[in-house]
Short mmCIF file of C-alpha atoms in Angstrom, two decimals:
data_model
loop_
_atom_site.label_atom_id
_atom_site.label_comp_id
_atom_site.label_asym_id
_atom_site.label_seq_id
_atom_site.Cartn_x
_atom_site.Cartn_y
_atom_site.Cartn_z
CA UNK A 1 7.30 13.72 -7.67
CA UNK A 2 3.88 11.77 -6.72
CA UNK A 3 4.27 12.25 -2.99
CA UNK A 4 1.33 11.56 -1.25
CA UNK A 5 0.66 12.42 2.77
CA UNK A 6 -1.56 11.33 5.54
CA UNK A 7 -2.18 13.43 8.54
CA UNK A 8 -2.10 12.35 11.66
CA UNK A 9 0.70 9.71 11.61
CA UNK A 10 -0.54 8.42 14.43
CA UNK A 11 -3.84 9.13 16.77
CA UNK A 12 -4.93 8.20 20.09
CA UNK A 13 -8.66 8.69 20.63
CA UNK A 14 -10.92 7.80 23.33
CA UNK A 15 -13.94 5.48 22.36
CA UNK A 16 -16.79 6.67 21.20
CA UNK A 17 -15.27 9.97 19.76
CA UNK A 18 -14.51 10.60 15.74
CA UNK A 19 -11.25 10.88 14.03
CA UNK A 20 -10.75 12.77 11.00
CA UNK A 21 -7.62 11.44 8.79
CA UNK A 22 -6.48 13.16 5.27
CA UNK A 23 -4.68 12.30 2.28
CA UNK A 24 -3.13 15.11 0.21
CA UNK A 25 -1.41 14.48 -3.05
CA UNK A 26 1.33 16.75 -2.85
CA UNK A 27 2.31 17.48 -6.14
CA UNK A 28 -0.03 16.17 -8.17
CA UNK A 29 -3.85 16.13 -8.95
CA UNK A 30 -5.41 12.47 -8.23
CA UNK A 31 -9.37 12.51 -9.43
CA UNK A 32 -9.47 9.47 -7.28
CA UNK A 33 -8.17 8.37 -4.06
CA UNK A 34 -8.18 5.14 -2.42
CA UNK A 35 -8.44 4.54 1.59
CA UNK A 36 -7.42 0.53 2.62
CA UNK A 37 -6.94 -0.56 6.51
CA UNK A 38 -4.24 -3.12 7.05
CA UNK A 39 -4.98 -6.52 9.27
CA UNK A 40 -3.36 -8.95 10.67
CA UNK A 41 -0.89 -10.96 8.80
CA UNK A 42 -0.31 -7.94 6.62
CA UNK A 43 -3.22 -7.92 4.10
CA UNK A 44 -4.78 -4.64 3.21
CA UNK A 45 -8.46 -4.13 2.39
CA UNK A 46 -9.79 -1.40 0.16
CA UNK A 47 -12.22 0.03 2.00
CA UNK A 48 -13.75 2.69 -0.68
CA UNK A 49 -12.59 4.47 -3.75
CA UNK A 50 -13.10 7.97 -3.50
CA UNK A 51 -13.71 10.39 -6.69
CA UNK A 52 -13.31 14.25 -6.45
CA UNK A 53 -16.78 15.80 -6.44
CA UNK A 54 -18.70 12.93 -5.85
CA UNK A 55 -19.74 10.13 -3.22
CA UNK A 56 -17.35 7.65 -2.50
CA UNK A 57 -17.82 4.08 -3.63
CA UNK A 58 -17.43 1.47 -0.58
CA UNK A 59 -16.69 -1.65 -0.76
CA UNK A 60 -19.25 -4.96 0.74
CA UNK A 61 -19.31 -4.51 4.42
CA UNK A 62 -17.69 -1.32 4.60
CA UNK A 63 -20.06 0.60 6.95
CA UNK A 64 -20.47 3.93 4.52
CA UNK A 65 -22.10 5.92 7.98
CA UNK A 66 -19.11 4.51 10.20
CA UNK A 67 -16.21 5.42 7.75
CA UNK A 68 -17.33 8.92 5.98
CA UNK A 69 -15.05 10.02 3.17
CA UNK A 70 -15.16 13.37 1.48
CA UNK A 71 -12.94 13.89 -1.59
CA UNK A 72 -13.72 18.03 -1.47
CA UNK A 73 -10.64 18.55 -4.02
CA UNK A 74 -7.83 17.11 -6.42
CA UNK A 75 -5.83 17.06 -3.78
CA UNK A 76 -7.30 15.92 -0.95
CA UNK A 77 -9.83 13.19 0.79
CA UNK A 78 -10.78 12.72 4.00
CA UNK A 79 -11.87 9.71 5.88
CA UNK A 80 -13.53 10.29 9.37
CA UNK A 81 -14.05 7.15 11.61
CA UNK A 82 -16.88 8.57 13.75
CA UNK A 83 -18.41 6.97 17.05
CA UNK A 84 -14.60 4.91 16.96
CA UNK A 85 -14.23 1.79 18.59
CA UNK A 86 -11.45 -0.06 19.85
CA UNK A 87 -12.28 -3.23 16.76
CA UNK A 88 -11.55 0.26 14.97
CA UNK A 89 -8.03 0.57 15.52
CA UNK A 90 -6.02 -0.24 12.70
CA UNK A 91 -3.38 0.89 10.60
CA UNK A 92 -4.91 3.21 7.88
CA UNK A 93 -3.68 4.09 4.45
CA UNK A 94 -4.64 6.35 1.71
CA UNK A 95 -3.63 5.78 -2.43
CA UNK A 96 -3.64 8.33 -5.16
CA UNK A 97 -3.91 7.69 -8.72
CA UNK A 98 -2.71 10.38 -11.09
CA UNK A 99 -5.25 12.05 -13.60
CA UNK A 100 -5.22 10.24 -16.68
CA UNK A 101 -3.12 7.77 -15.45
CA UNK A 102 -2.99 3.84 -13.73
CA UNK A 103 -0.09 4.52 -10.91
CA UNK A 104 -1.31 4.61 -7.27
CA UNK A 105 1.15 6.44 -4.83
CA UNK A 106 0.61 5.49 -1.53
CA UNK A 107 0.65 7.18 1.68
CA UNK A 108 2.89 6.97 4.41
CA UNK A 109 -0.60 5.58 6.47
CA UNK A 110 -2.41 6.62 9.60
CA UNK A 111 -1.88 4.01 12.64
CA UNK A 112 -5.26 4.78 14.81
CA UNK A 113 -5.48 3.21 18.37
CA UNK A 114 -8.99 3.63 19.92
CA UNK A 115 -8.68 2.90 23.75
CA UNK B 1 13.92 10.60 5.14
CA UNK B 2 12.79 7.52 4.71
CA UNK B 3 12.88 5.91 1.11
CA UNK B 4 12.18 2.55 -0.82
CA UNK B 5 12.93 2.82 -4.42
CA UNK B 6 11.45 -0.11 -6.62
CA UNK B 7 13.38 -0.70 -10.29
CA UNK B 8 12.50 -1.22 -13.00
CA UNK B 9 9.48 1.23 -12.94
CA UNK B 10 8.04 -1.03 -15.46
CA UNK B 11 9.00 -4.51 -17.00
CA UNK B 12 7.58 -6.19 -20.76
CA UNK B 13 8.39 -9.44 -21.23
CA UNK B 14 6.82 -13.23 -22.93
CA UNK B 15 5.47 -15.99 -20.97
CA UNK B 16 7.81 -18.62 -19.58
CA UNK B 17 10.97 -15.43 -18.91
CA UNK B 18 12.04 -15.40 -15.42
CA UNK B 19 11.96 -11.78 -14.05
CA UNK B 20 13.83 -10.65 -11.24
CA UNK B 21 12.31 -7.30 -9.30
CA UNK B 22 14.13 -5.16 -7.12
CA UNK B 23 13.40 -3.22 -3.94
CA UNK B 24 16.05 -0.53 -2.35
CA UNK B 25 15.22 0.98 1.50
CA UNK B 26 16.45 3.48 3.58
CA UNK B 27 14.20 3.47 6.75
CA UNK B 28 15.02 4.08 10.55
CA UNK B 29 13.87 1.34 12.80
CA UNK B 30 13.77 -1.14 10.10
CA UNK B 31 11.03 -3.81 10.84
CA UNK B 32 10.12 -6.30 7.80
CA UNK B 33 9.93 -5.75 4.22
CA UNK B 34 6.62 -6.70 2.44
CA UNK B 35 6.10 -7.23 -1.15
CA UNK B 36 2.20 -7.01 -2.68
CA UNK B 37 0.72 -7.81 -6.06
CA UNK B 38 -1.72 -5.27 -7.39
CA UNK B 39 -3.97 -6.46 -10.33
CA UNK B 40 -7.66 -4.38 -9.53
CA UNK B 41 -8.25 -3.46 -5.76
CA UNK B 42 -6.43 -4.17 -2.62
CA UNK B 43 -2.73 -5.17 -3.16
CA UNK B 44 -2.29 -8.64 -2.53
CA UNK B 45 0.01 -9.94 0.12
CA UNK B 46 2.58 -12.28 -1.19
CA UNK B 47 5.78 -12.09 1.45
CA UNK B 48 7.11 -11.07 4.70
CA UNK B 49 10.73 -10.85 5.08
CA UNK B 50 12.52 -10.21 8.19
CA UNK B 51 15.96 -12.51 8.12
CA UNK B 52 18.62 -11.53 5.73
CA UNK B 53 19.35 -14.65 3.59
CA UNK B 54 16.69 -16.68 3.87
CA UNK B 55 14.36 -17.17 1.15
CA UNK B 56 11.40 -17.14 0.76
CA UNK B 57 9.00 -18.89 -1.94
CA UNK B 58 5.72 -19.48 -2.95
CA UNK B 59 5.11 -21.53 -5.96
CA UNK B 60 6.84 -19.16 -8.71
CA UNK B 61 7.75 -16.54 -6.77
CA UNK B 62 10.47 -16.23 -4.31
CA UNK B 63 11.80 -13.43 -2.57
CA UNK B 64 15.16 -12.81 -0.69
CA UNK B 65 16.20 -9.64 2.04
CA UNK B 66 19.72 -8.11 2.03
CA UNK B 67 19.74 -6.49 5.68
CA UNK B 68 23.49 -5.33 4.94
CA UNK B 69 22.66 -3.99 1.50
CA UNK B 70 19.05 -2.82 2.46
CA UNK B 71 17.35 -4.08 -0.61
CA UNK B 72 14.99 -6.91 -1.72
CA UNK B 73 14.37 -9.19 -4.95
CA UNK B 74 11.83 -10.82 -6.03
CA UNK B 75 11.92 -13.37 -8.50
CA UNK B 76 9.19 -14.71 -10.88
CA UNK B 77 10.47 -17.74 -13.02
CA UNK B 78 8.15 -19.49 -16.04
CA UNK B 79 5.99 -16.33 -15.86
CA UNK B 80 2.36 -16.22 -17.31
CA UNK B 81 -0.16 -13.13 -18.08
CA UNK B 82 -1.69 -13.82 -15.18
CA UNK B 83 1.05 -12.34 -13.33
CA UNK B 84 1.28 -9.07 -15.08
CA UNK B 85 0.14 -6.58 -12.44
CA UNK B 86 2.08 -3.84 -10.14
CA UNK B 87 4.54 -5.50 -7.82
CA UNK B 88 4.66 -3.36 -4.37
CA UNK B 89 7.27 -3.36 -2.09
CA UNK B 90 7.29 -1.71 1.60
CA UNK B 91 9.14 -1.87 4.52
CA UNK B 92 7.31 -1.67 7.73
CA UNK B 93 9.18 0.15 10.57
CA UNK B 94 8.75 0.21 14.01
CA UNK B 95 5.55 1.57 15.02
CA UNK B 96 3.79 -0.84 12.35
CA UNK B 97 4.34 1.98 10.18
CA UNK B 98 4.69 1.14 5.83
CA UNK B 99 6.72 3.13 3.43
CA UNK B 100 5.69 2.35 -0.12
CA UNK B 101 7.92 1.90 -2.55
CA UNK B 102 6.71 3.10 -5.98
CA UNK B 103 5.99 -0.22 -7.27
CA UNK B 104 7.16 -2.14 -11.09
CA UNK B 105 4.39 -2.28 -13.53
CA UNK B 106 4.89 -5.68 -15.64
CA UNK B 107 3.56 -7.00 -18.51
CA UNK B 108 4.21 -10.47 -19.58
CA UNK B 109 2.86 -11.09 -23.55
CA UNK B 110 1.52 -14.33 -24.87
#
């Protein structure tokens, strides 16, 4: 149980156009989700805490208009990087925590290269 | 499918114990395993292993890799409440892609 997904894996995207990622708990219901971006020398960075039927919550310097999120569902979030950049590629992943509960599951991630 | 399996799923013990966590993989195109601490927000990078045998340590904690056996320890000695949190293992595969384990809650009491 607690599987969590991200689709794409993997995108290649041209600059300047906007990539749409999600994260779908599988077989659970997760009131909030969680979308980081990994840099270099392996540290991950929450970028915004997403709650199901409301606005996400970003984190300081987390451009809210560059990295749109829509949690439309107990089961899934979106994050869109629109107008993407190359400084934009990165290694994406989504987190789930379980309704009435502390666990995150992670996602497998989303590895976005912007050429 | 790929799979990293974290035991104990969760861990109660009293300041100065010495815990020892452990991390089981199965991945294709192995690459490095990572281990985080999670206390609020982002999990918090604490080692990269890539070399089987060789340890690795940062004040308290030390971690060793078992390329043969594909698993992981990690090792907290003298603990303190500061370090209950989740403990996070992955293993990064070619591709820079991360499979999560599903982490050990701990818990260390006064």
């Amino acid at each position: 149980g607690a599987v969590v997904s991200q689709h794409p894996s993997r995108v290649i995207c041209k600059s300047g156009t906007s990539v749409k990622i999600e994260c779908r708990s599988l077989d659970f219901q997760a009131t909030t989700m969680f979308w980081y971006r990994q840099f270099p020398k392996k540290s991950l960075m929450l970028m915004a805490t997403s709650n199901e039927g409301s606005k996400a919550t970003y984190e300081q310097g987390v451009e809210k208009d560059k990295f749109l999120i829509n949690h439309a569902s107990l089961t899934l979030s979106t994050l869109t990087v629109t107008s993407a950049h190359p400084e934009d590629s990165s290694f994406y992943i989504c987190s789930a925590r379980v309704v009435l509960g502390n666990e995150q599951f992670f996602g497998p991630g989303t590895r976005l290269t912007v050429l | 499918e790929d799979k990293v399996v974290q035991s104990p799923l969760s861990l109660v013990v009293h300041e100065g114990d010495t815990v020892t966590l452990n991390c089981s993989y199965e991945v294709t195109n192995f690459r490095s395993l990572l281990w985080y601490k999670q206390e609020k927000k982002a999990p918090t990078f604490l080692f990269m292993l890539t070399s089987s045998g060789i340890e690795k340590k940062s004040g308290r904690l030390s971690s060793i890799l078992d390329k043969k056996e594909l698993f992981s320890i990690l090792n907290i000695t003298a603990t303190q409440t500061g370090d209950s949190a989740i403990y996070l293992c992955a293993v990064e595969r070619a591709g820079n892609m991360l499979t999560f384990g599903g982490g050990t809650r701990l818990m260390v009491k006064p």
